Structure formats: structure tokens, C-alpha cells
PDB file of C-alpha atoms in Angstrom:
ATOM      1  CA  UNK I   1       5.538  18.418 -14.878  1.00 76.00           C
ATOM      2  CA  UNK I   2       8.704  20.482 -14.156  1.00 85.00           C
ATOM      3  CA  UNK I   3       9.648  21.221 -10.720  1.00 88.00           C
ATOM      4  CA  UNK I   4       9.732  24.877 -11.178  1.00 89.00           C
ATOM      5  CA  UNK I   5       5.893  24.928 -12.481  1.00 86.00           C
ATOM      6  CA  UNK I   6       4.788  22.691  -9.289  1.00 88.00           C
ATOM      7  CA  UNK I   7       4.112  25.625  -6.808  1.00 91.00           C
ATOM      8  CA  UNK I   8       1.507  27.526  -9.182  1.00 91.00           C
ATOM      9  CA  UNK I   9      -0.270  23.609  -9.786  1.00 90.00           C
ATOM     10  CA  UNK I  10      -0.413  23.125  -6.071  1.00 93.00           C
ATOM     11  CA  UNK I  11      -2.099  26.895  -5.282  1.00 95.00           C
ATOM     12  CA  UNK I  12      -4.534  26.237  -7.894  1.00 95.00           C
ATOM     13  CA  UNK I  13      -5.598  23.032  -6.332  1.00 95.00           C
ATOM     14  CA  UNK I  14      -5.783  23.927  -2.886  1.00 96.00           C
ATOM     15  CA  UNK I  15      -8.034  27.290  -3.913  1.00 96.00           C
ATOM     16  CA  UNK I  16     -10.382  25.223  -5.970  1.00 97.00           C
ATOM     17  CA  UNK I  17     -10.780  22.712  -3.567  1.00 97.00           C
ATOM     18  CA  UNK I  18     -10.793  25.602  -0.582  1.00 96.00           C
ATOM     19  CA  UNK I  19     -13.264  27.648  -2.464  1.00 97.00           C
ATOM     20  CA  UNK I  20     -15.556  24.735  -2.915  1.00 98.00           C
ATOM     21  CA  UNK I  21     -15.937  24.043   0.615  1.00 97.00           C
ATOM     22  CA  UNK I  22     -16.561  27.485   1.448  1.00 97.00           C
ATOM     23  CA  UNK I  23     -19.115  27.762  -1.304  1.00 97.00           C
ATOM     24  CA  UNK I  24     -21.114  24.356   0.003  1.00 97.00           C
ATOM     25  CA  UNK I  25     -20.893  25.292   3.512  1.00 96.00           C
ATOM     26  CA  UNK I  26     -19.035  22.492   5.012  1.00 96.00           C
ATOM     27  CA  UNK I  27     -15.605  23.894   5.786  1.00 95.00           C
ATOM     28  CA  UNK I  28     -16.075  23.089   9.530  1.00 95.00           C
ATOM     29  CA  UNK I  29     -16.968  19.585   8.929  1.00 95.00           C
ATOM     30  CA  UNK I  30     -13.242  18.791   7.917  1.00 92.00           C
ATOM     31  CA  UNK I  31     -11.715  16.545  10.888  1.00 88.00           C
ATOM     32  CA  UNK I  32      -8.456  16.999   9.270  1.00 90.00           C
ATOM     33  CA  UNK I  33      -6.617  17.413   5.737  1.00 91.00           C
ATOM     34  CA  UNK I  34      -3.147  16.199   4.781  1.00 91.00           C
ATOM     35  CA  UNK I  35      -0.617  17.143   2.066  1.00 92.00           C
ATOM     36  CA  UNK I  36      -0.178  14.710  -0.221  1.00 87.00           C
ATOM     37  CA  UNK I  37       1.939  16.913  -3.003  1.00 85.00           C
ATOM     38  CA  UNK I  38       0.038  16.535  -5.930  1.00 87.00           C
ATOM     39  CA  UNK I  39      -3.079  16.005  -4.163  1.00 93.00           C
ATOM     40  CA  UNK I  40      -4.923  16.699  -0.725  1.00 95.00           C
ATOM     41  CA  UNK I  41      -6.430  13.962   1.698  1.00 95.00           C
ATOM     42  CA  UNK I  42      -9.506  15.396   3.604  1.00 95.00           C
ATOM     43  CA  UNK I  43     -11.399  13.659   6.547  1.00 94.00           C
ATOM     44  CA  UNK I  44     -14.707  14.999   6.868  1.00 94.00           C
ATOM     45  CA  UNK I  45     -17.827  14.513   9.024  1.00 94.00           C
ATOM     46  CA  UNK I  46     -20.513  11.759   7.584  1.00 93.00           C
ATOM     47  CA  UNK I  47     -23.285  14.367   7.907  1.00 93.00           C
ATOM     48  CA  UNK I  48     -21.596  16.038   5.080  1.00 95.00           C
ATOM     49  CA  UNK I  49     -21.803  13.378   2.897  1.00 97.00           C
ATOM     50  CA  UNK I  50     -24.963  14.955   0.810  1.00 97.00           C
ATOM     51  CA  UNK I  51     -23.030  18.063   0.288  1.00 97.00           C
ATOM     52  CA  UNK I  52     -19.652  16.729  -0.294  1.00 97.00           C
ATOM     53  CA  UNK I  53     -21.005  14.594  -3.454  1.00 98.00           C
ATOM     54  CA  UNK I  54     -23.707  17.456  -4.611  1.00 98.00           C
ATOM     55  CA  UNK I  55     -22.445  20.930  -3.894  1.00 98.00           C
ATOM     56  CA  UNK I  56     -18.894  20.157  -3.244  1.00 98.00           C
ATOM     57  CA  UNK I  57     -18.317  18.345  -6.268  1.00 98.00           C
ATOM     58  CA  UNK I  58     -20.324  21.092  -8.462  1.00 98.00           C
ATOM     59  CA  UNK I  59     -18.545  23.773  -7.071  1.00 98.00           C
ATOM     60  CA  UNK I  60     -15.384  22.007  -7.424  1.00 98.00           C
ATOM     61  CA  UNK I  61     -16.016  21.448 -11.099  1.00 98.00           C
ATOM     62  CA  UNK I  62     -16.944  24.940 -11.855  1.00 98.00           C
ATOM     63  CA  UNK I  63     -13.717  26.269  -9.680  1.00 98.00           C
ATOM     64  CA  UNK I  64     -11.811  24.022 -12.432  1.00 98.00           C
ATOM     65  CA  UNK I  65     -13.494  25.106 -15.481  1.00 97.00           C
ATOM     66  CA  UNK I  66     -12.683  28.929 -13.973  1.00 97.00           C
ATOM     67  CA  UNK I  67      -9.304  28.447 -13.327  1.00 96.00           C
ATOM     68  CA  UNK I  68      -8.527  26.552 -16.841  1.00 96.00           C
ATOM     69  CA  UNK I  69      -9.596  29.439 -18.854  1.00 94.00           C
ATOM     70  CA  UNK I  70      -6.384  31.167 -18.034  1.00 88.00           C
ATOM     71  CA  UNK I  71      -4.045  27.886 -18.722  1.00 90.00           C
ATOM     72  CA  UNK I  72      -2.489  26.250 -21.534  1.00 89.00           C
ATOM     73  CA  UNK I  73      -2.464  23.074 -19.936  1.00 89.00           C
ATOM     74  CA  UNK I  74      -5.739  22.559 -17.812  1.00 93.00           C
ATOM     75  CA  UNK I  75      -5.666  21.522 -14.275  1.00 95.00           C
ATOM     76  CA  UNK I  76      -7.398  18.094 -14.147  1.00 96.00           C
ATOM     77  CA  UNK I  77      -8.359  16.139 -11.158  1.00 97.00           C
ATOM     78  CA  UNK I  78      -9.503  13.152  -9.904  1.00 98.00           C
ATOM     79  CA  UNK I  79     -11.513  13.002  -6.401  1.00 98.00           C
ATOM     80  CA  UNK I  80     -12.059   9.484  -4.776  1.00 98.00           C
ATOM     81  CA  UNK I  81     -14.736   9.508  -2.447  1.00 98.00           C
ATOM     82  CA  UNK I  82     -16.181   7.211   0.483  1.00 97.00           C
ATOM     83  CA  UNK I  83     -17.860   6.375   4.152  1.00 96.00           C
ATOM     84  CA  UNK I  84     -15.978   4.491   6.896  1.00 95.00           C
ATOM     85  CA  UNK I  85     -14.431   4.563   9.919  1.00 93.00           C
ATOM     86  CA  UNK I  86     -10.473   5.867  10.294  1.00 90.00           C
ATOM     87  CA  UNK I  87      -8.146   6.035  13.017  1.00 91.00           C
ATOM     88  CA  UNK I  88      -6.405   9.284  13.884  1.00 88.00           C
ATOM     89  CA  UNK I  89      -2.805   9.456  15.119  1.00 88.00           C
ATOM     90  CA  UNK I  90       0.077  12.026  15.810  1.00 88.00           C
ATOM     91  CA  UNK I  91       1.028  11.561  12.108  1.00 87.00           C
ATOM     92  CA  UNK I  92      -2.267  12.061  10.666  1.00 85.00           C
ATOM     93  CA  UNK I  93      -5.057   9.033   9.889  1.00 86.00           C
ATOM     94  CA  UNK I  94      -5.335   5.932   8.271  1.00 90.00           C
ATOM     95  CA  UNK I  95      -8.233   3.231   7.812  1.00 93.00           C
ATOM     96  CA  UNK I  96      -9.439   0.983   5.334  1.00 95.00           C
ATOM     97  CA  UNK I  97     -12.239   3.934   3.911  1.00 95.00           C
ATOM     98  CA  UNK I  98      -8.929   6.025   3.207  1.00 94.00           C
ATOM     99  CA  UNK I  99      -7.074   3.670   1.702  1.00 95.00           C
ATOM    100  CA  UNK I 100     -10.196   2.963  -0.601  1.00 97.00           C
ATOM    101  CA  UNK I 101     -10.797   6.454  -1.438  1.00 96.00           C
ATOM    102  CA  UNK I 102      -7.261   6.951  -2.543  1.00 96.00           C
ATOM    103  CA  UNK I 103      -7.174   3.872  -4.647  1.00 97.00           C
ATOM    104  CA  UNK I 104     -10.222   4.240  -6.342  1.00 98.00           C
ATOM    105  CA  UNK I 105      -9.899   8.070  -7.407  1.00 97.00           C
ATOM    106  CA  UNK I 106      -5.983   6.712  -8.509  1.00 96.00           C
ATOM    107  CA  UNK I 107      -6.675   3.366 -10.151  1.00 97.00           C
ATOM    108  CA  UNK I 108      -5.985   2.698 -13.755  1.00 96.00           C
ATOM    109  CA  UNK I 109      -9.761   2.686 -14.784  1.00 96.00           C
ATOM    110  CA  UNK I 110     -10.394   6.289 -13.537  1.00 97.00           C
ATOM    111  CA  UNK I 111      -7.409   7.746 -15.259  1.00 97.00           C
ATOM    112  CA  UNK I 112      -8.733   5.731 -18.253  1.00 97.00           C
ATOM    113  CA  UNK I 113     -12.500   7.156 -18.290  1.00 97.00           C
ATOM    114  CA  UNK I 114     -11.089  10.592 -17.153  1.00 97.00           C
ATOM    115  CA  UNK I 115      -8.669  10.491 -20.752  1.00 96.00           C
ATOM    116  CA  UNK I 116     -11.589   9.419 -22.456  1.00 96.00           C
ATOM    117  CA  UNK I 117     -13.082  12.626 -21.964  1.00 96.00           C
ATOM    118  CA  UNK I 118     -10.654  15.037 -22.816  1.00 93.00           C
ATOM    119  CA  UNK I 119     -12.659  18.193 -22.484  1.00 93.00           C
ATOM    120  CA  UNK I 120     -13.227  17.869 -18.847  1.00 97.00           C
ATOM    121  CA  UNK I 121     -11.968  18.844 -15.831  1.00 98.00           C
ATOM    122  CA  UNK I 122     -13.027  16.457 -13.328  1.00 98.00           C
ATOM    123  CA  UNK I 123     -13.475  12.908 -12.610  1.00 98.00           C
ATOM    124  CA  UNK I 124     -15.170  11.563  -9.409  1.00 98.00           C
ATOM    125  CA  UNK I 125     -15.315   8.026  -7.979  1.00 98.00           C
ATOM    126  CA  UNK I 126     -17.428   7.086  -5.249  1.00 98.00           C
ATOM    127  CA  UNK I 127     -17.490   3.759  -3.472  1.00 98.00           C
ATOM    128  CA  UNK I 128     -20.576   1.274  -4.020  1.00 98.00           C
ATOM    129  CA  UNK I 129     -21.266   1.998  -0.259  1.00 97.00           C
ATOM    130  CA  UNK I 130     -21.407   5.936  -0.633  1.00 98.00           C
ATOM    131  CA  UNK I 131     -23.419   5.492  -4.268  1.00 98.00           C
ATOM    132  CA  UNK I 132     -26.257   3.332  -2.560  1.00 98.00           C
ATOM    133  CA  UNK I 133     -26.269   5.040   0.939  1.00 97.00           C
ATOM    134  CA  UNK I 134     -26.087   8.579  -0.249  1.00 98.00           C
ATOM    135  CA  UNK I 135     -25.921   8.918  -4.253  1.00 98.00           C
ATOM    136  CA  UNK I 136     -28.817   6.733  -5.359  1.00 98.00           C
ATOM    137  CA  UNK I 137     -31.454   8.694  -3.011  1.00 98.00           C
ATOM    138  CA  UNK I 138     -30.436  11.703  -4.611  1.00 97.00           C
ATOM    139  CA  UNK I 139     -30.739  15.449  -3.594  1.00 95.00           C
ATOM    140  CA  UNK I 140     -29.432  19.003  -4.653  1.00 95.00           C
ATOM    141  CA  UNK I 141     -27.236  18.582  -7.662  1.00 97.00           C
ATOM    142  CA  UNK I 142     -26.959  14.916  -7.272  1.00 98.00           C
ATOM    143  CA  UNK I 143     -28.174  12.892 -10.261  1.00 97.00           C
ATOM    144  CA  UNK I 144     -27.874   9.196  -9.737  1.00 98.00           C
ATOM    145  CA  UNK I 145     -28.468   8.394 -13.599  1.00 97.00           C
ATOM    146  CA  UNK I 146     -24.889  10.409 -14.425  1.00 98.00           C
ATOM    147  CA  UNK I 147     -22.947   7.928 -12.637  1.00 98.00           C
ATOM    148  CA  UNK I 148     -22.103   4.581 -14.061  1.00 98.00           C
ATOM    149  CA  UNK I 149     -20.387   1.724 -12.277  1.00 97.00           C
ATOM    150  CA  UNK I 150     -16.991  -0.234 -13.375  1.00 97.00           C
ATOM    151  CA  UNK I 151     -15.498  -3.503 -12.060  1.00 96.00           C
ATOM    152  CA  UNK I 152     -11.824  -2.537 -10.955  1.00 97.00           C
ATOM    153  CA  UNK I 153      -8.940  -4.362  -9.804  1.00 95.00           C
ATOM    154  CA  UNK I 154      -7.217  -2.987  -6.488  1.00 96.00           C
ATOM    155  CA  UNK I 155      -4.645  -4.210  -4.322  1.00 92.00           C
ATOM    156  CA  UNK I 156      -7.188  -5.237  -1.866  1.00 90.00           C
ATOM    157  CA  UNK I 157      -9.280  -6.943  -4.615  1.00 94.00           C
ATOM    158  CA  UNK I 158     -11.996  -6.165  -7.055  1.00 96.00           C
ATOM    159  CA  UNK I 159     -14.369  -3.351  -6.358  1.00 97.00           C
ATOM    160  CA  UNK I 160     -17.346  -1.962  -8.102  1.00 97.00           C
ATOM    161  CA  UNK I 161     -16.971   1.714  -7.687  1.00 98.00           C
ATOM    162  CA  UNK I 162     -19.232   4.144  -9.683  1.00 98.00           C
ATOM    163  CA  UNK I 163     -17.757   7.227 -12.134  1.00 98.00           C
ATOM    164  CA  UNK I 164     -18.888  10.673 -12.314  1.00 98.00           C
ATOM    165  CA  UNK I 165     -17.637  13.186 -15.174  1.00 98.00           C
ATOM    166  CA  UNK I 166     -19.332  16.539 -14.360  1.00 98.00           C
ATOM    167  CA  UNK I 167     -20.555  18.079 -17.287  1.00 96.00           C
ATOM    168  CA  UNK I 168     -21.439  14.825 -18.783  1.00 97.00           C
ATOM    169  CA  UNK I 169     -24.402  12.772 -18.610  1.00 96.00           C
ATOM    170  CA  UNK I 170     -22.583   9.622 -18.575  1.00 95.00           C
ATOM    171  CA  UNK I 171     -18.898   9.057 -18.293  1.00 97.00           C
ATOM    172  CA  UNK I 172     -17.133   7.448 -20.974  1.00 95.00           C
ATOM    173  CA  UNK I 173     -16.192   3.689 -21.656  1.00 90.00           C
ATOM    174  CA  UNK I 174     -12.653   3.277 -22.346  1.00 72.00           C
ATOM    175  CA  UNK I 175     -10.293  -0.011 -23.506  1.00 66.00           C
ATOM    176  CA  UNK I 176     -12.935  -3.101 -24.072  1.00 54.00           C
ATOM    177  CA  UNK I 177     -15.306  -2.187 -20.908  1.00 55.00           C
ATOM    178  CA  UNK I 178     -18.464  -2.289 -22.602  1.00 50.00           C
ATOM    179  CA  UNK I 179     -18.910  -5.535 -20.350  1.00 39.00           C
ATOM    180  CA  UNK I 180     -18.008  -4.188 -17.216  1.00 52.00           C
ATOM    181  CA  UNK I 181     -19.838  -1.425 -16.587  1.00 64.00           C
ATOM    182  CA  UNK I 182     -23.359  -0.391 -16.146  1.00 68.00           C
ATOM    183  CA  UNK I 183     -25.231   2.610 -15.491  1.00 74.00           C
ATOM    184  CA  UNK I 184     -27.007   3.701 -12.382  1.00 70.00           C
ATOM    185  CA  UNK I 185     -30.582   2.147 -13.540  1.00 54.00           C
ATOM    186  CA  UNK I 186     -29.034  -1.358 -13.909  1.00 51.00           C
ATOM    187  CA  UNK I 187     -27.635  -1.169  -9.874  1.00 44.00           C
ATOM    188  CA  UNK I 188     -30.345  -3.997  -8.863  1.00 43.00           C
ATOM    189  CA  UNK I 189     -30.264  -5.729 -12.234  1.00 41.00           C
ATOM    190  CA  UNK I 190     -29.770  -9.880 -11.345  1.00 35.00           C
ATOM    191  CA  UNK I 191     -26.528 -11.137 -12.723  1.00 33.00           C
ATOM    192  CA  UNK I 192     -27.045 -12.682 -15.604  1.00 34.00           C
ATOM    193  CA  UNK I 193     -24.284 -15.708 -15.372  1.00 33.00           C
ATOM    194  CA  UNK I 194     -21.025 -16.253 -13.733  1.00 31.00           C
ATOM    195  CA  UNK I 195     -18.689 -13.241 -13.842  1.00 34.00           C
ATOM    196  CA  UNK I 196     -20.898 -11.867 -16.388  1.00 34.00           C
ATOM    197  CA  UNK I 197     -22.270  -7.997 -16.309  1.00 38.00           C
ATOM    198  CA  UNK I 198     -25.151  -6.864 -17.866  1.00 36.00           C
ATOM    199  CA  UNK I 199     -24.154  -5.384 -21.038  1.00 38.00           C
ATOM    200  CA  UNK I 200     -24.457  -1.151 -21.716  1.00 41.00           C
ATOM    201  CA  UNK I 201     -26.112  -0.808 -25.104  1.00 41.00           C
ATOM    202  CA  UNK I 202     -27.650   1.848 -27.360  1.00 42.00           C
ATOM    203  CA  UNK I 203     -29.773  -0.705 -29.061  1.00 40.00           C
ATOM    204  CA  UNK I 204     -33.385  -1.740 -27.785  1.00 40.00           C
ATOM    205  CA  UNK I 205     -34.775  -5.159 -28.913  1.00 43.00           C
ATOM    206  CA  UNK I 206     -38.124  -5.897 -29.301  1.00 41.00           C
ATOM    207  CA  UNK I 207     -39.547  -9.601 -29.550  1.00 46.00           C
ATOM    208  CA  UNK I 208     -42.567 -10.746 -31.174  1.00 45.00           C
ATOM    209  CA  UNK I 209     -45.653  -8.044 -31.825  1.00 43.00           C
ATOM    210  CA  UNK I 210     -49.007  -8.749 -32.826  1.00 45.00           C
ATOM    211  CA  UNK I 211     -51.177  -6.224 -34.501  1.00 46.00           C
ATOM    212  CA  UNK I 212     -54.894  -6.537 -34.367  1.00 47.00           C
ATOM    213  CA  UNK I 213     -56.241  -3.938 -36.507  1.00 48.00           C
ATOM    214  CA  UNK I 214     -54.947  -1.093 -38.772  1.00 44.00           C
ATOM    215  CA  UNK I 215     -51.959   0.138 -39.040  1.00 44.00           C
ATOM    216  CA  UNK I 216     -48.220  -1.570 -39.785  1.00 44.00           C
ATOM    217  CA  UNK I 217     -46.256  -3.620 -37.727  1.00 45.00           C
ATOM    218  CA  UNK I 218     -42.502  -2.606 -37.236  1.00 45.00           C
ATOM    219  CA  UNK I 219     -40.043  -5.116 -35.991  1.00 46.00           C
ATOM    220  CA  UNK I 220     -36.329  -4.268 -35.739  1.00 45.00           C
ATOM    221  CA  UNK I 221     -33.309  -2.646 -33.790  1.00 43.00           C
ATOM    222  CA  UNK I 222     -32.739   0.720 -33.001  1.00 42.00           C
ATOM    223  CA  UNK I 223     -28.949   1.449 -32.817  1.00 46.00           C
ATOM    224  CA  UNK I 224     -28.013   1.785 -36.614  1.00 45.00           C
ATOM    225  CA  UNK I 225     -31.881   2.014 -37.182  1.00 45.00           C
ATOM    226  CA  UNK I 226     -33.009  -0.507 -39.273  1.00 44.00           C
ATOM    227  CA  UNK I 227     -36.419  -2.078 -39.495  1.00 44.00           C
ATOM    228  CA  UNK I 228     -38.312  -5.294 -40.996  1.00 48.00           C
ATOM    229  CA  UNK I 229     -41.731  -3.737 -42.388  1.00 46.00           C
ATOM    230  CA  UNK I 230     -43.760  -7.198 -41.760  1.00 46.00           C
ATOM    231  CA  UNK I 231     -47.359  -5.529 -42.726  1.00 49.00           C
ATOM    232  CA  UNK I 232     -50.102  -7.550 -43.241  1.00 46.00           C
ATOM    233  CA  UNK I 233     -53.572  -7.010 -45.139  1.00 46.00           C
ATOM    234  CA  UNK I 234     -55.123  -3.585 -44.408  1.00 44.00           C
ATOM    235  CA  UNK I 235     -58.772  -4.143 -43.459  1.00 43.00           C
TER     236      UNK I 235
END
């Protein structure tokens, strides 16, 4: 983005984020806020976690939609969220939780998923602990089934954050990720092999079916819907 356009972008960024905090009634829960040029780093109290992943995310999404109606090039954001301790000092704050929030929001997979949803203005990446402790329980404007878990490689090693694209029932897959992402309902599924993830698929498979009585037995796959009509004699 050319430098002359950056001040307007930053003004919109702060406007949509601040209005979301005010609308979600959690503005006073912020311990600290730090400017990052093209982003904002914010530390809020843990008691605000439910409202952040619920109301704040939804207000941020709606604010972006409103702002983008005026723009030829829409403003699109990625938000990385996690829970954890931090250490403040006179320059700001630090900690592994701070690093994780920044990295899951800025990882290649988050960028690819948002790129695969061209009409969406926002991607939210939450750490697995935040998903398990807060998101999975649901709440006001929190739908765990709208998240998808991804395997990502960060500087600290592999992690499994959850992505949400507000406005979509399910975040899209991108670039060969069909075997490395799972839906919210698969979070507790047992592994199927070393290093293997439960595949995400639109197909539903049926095993053997026995029919005692009238009617027909249909056997096949739902995807490209095909049936093998195995009807016996009618009584």
C-alpha cells in the first residue's frame, strides 16, 4: 500500500476495533494497547474472553462490513486470540502467549484461508487452549461448529489453532489442507494413525444394511449421489 494511503487505513483499523470494544462493553478490560503500524496488539483481562470471542468478534465483523461499503479496496483483517500470562515493562509487554496470538493470526495458513474466502473481511484465529476453555462451551454469538482446526508450523514448532471466518458456516480449506484440518465436532476424535488426521469430507458412507420386510435397500455414497439399488424380492 502506498504511504499516502496508510493513515486512512490506520484510522479505519482503530475505528472498527474501538467501536467493537465499546459495543461489546469491554473497553475497560484492556490492560494495555500497543500500535503495530498495520495492526494493534491488545491485552485484556481474562474475564473478557467470552465477550471477545463472541460479541467483540461479531461487532468487529459488522463494523468492517459497514466500512467496506465505502471502499473500492476493502479492509480485511486477521485477529489472533489466545489466553495466557504476560509480563509488562516500560516498553510494553511480552510472553509466549503474546507471541502465539501474533503468530497464529499472521501464519501462512491464516493468510491462505482468508485468501480463499474473497468476500470475507475478517479471519479469527484462536489458540487450542482458548477454543477448549471458552469457544467449545458456546455462548452469546459463539458457535463452536463454525470453527475449523488447522495444523500450522510456527517458530516454536507445530500448533493446532482454530480458524473462524465470520459470515461463513465453515472456513474454507486451501492448498491441499483437506487432510490437515478438522471441524469442531472432530476435536475429540481419536487419531487414526501416526501423524494422520481425521479427514474432512462431504461423503457419508454406509456399511452393510439388512432389510427384513417390505421396501428397498439403498447402498452407496452421498457426495456425488450414487446408489446401488439392491432390492430383493418383494413379499
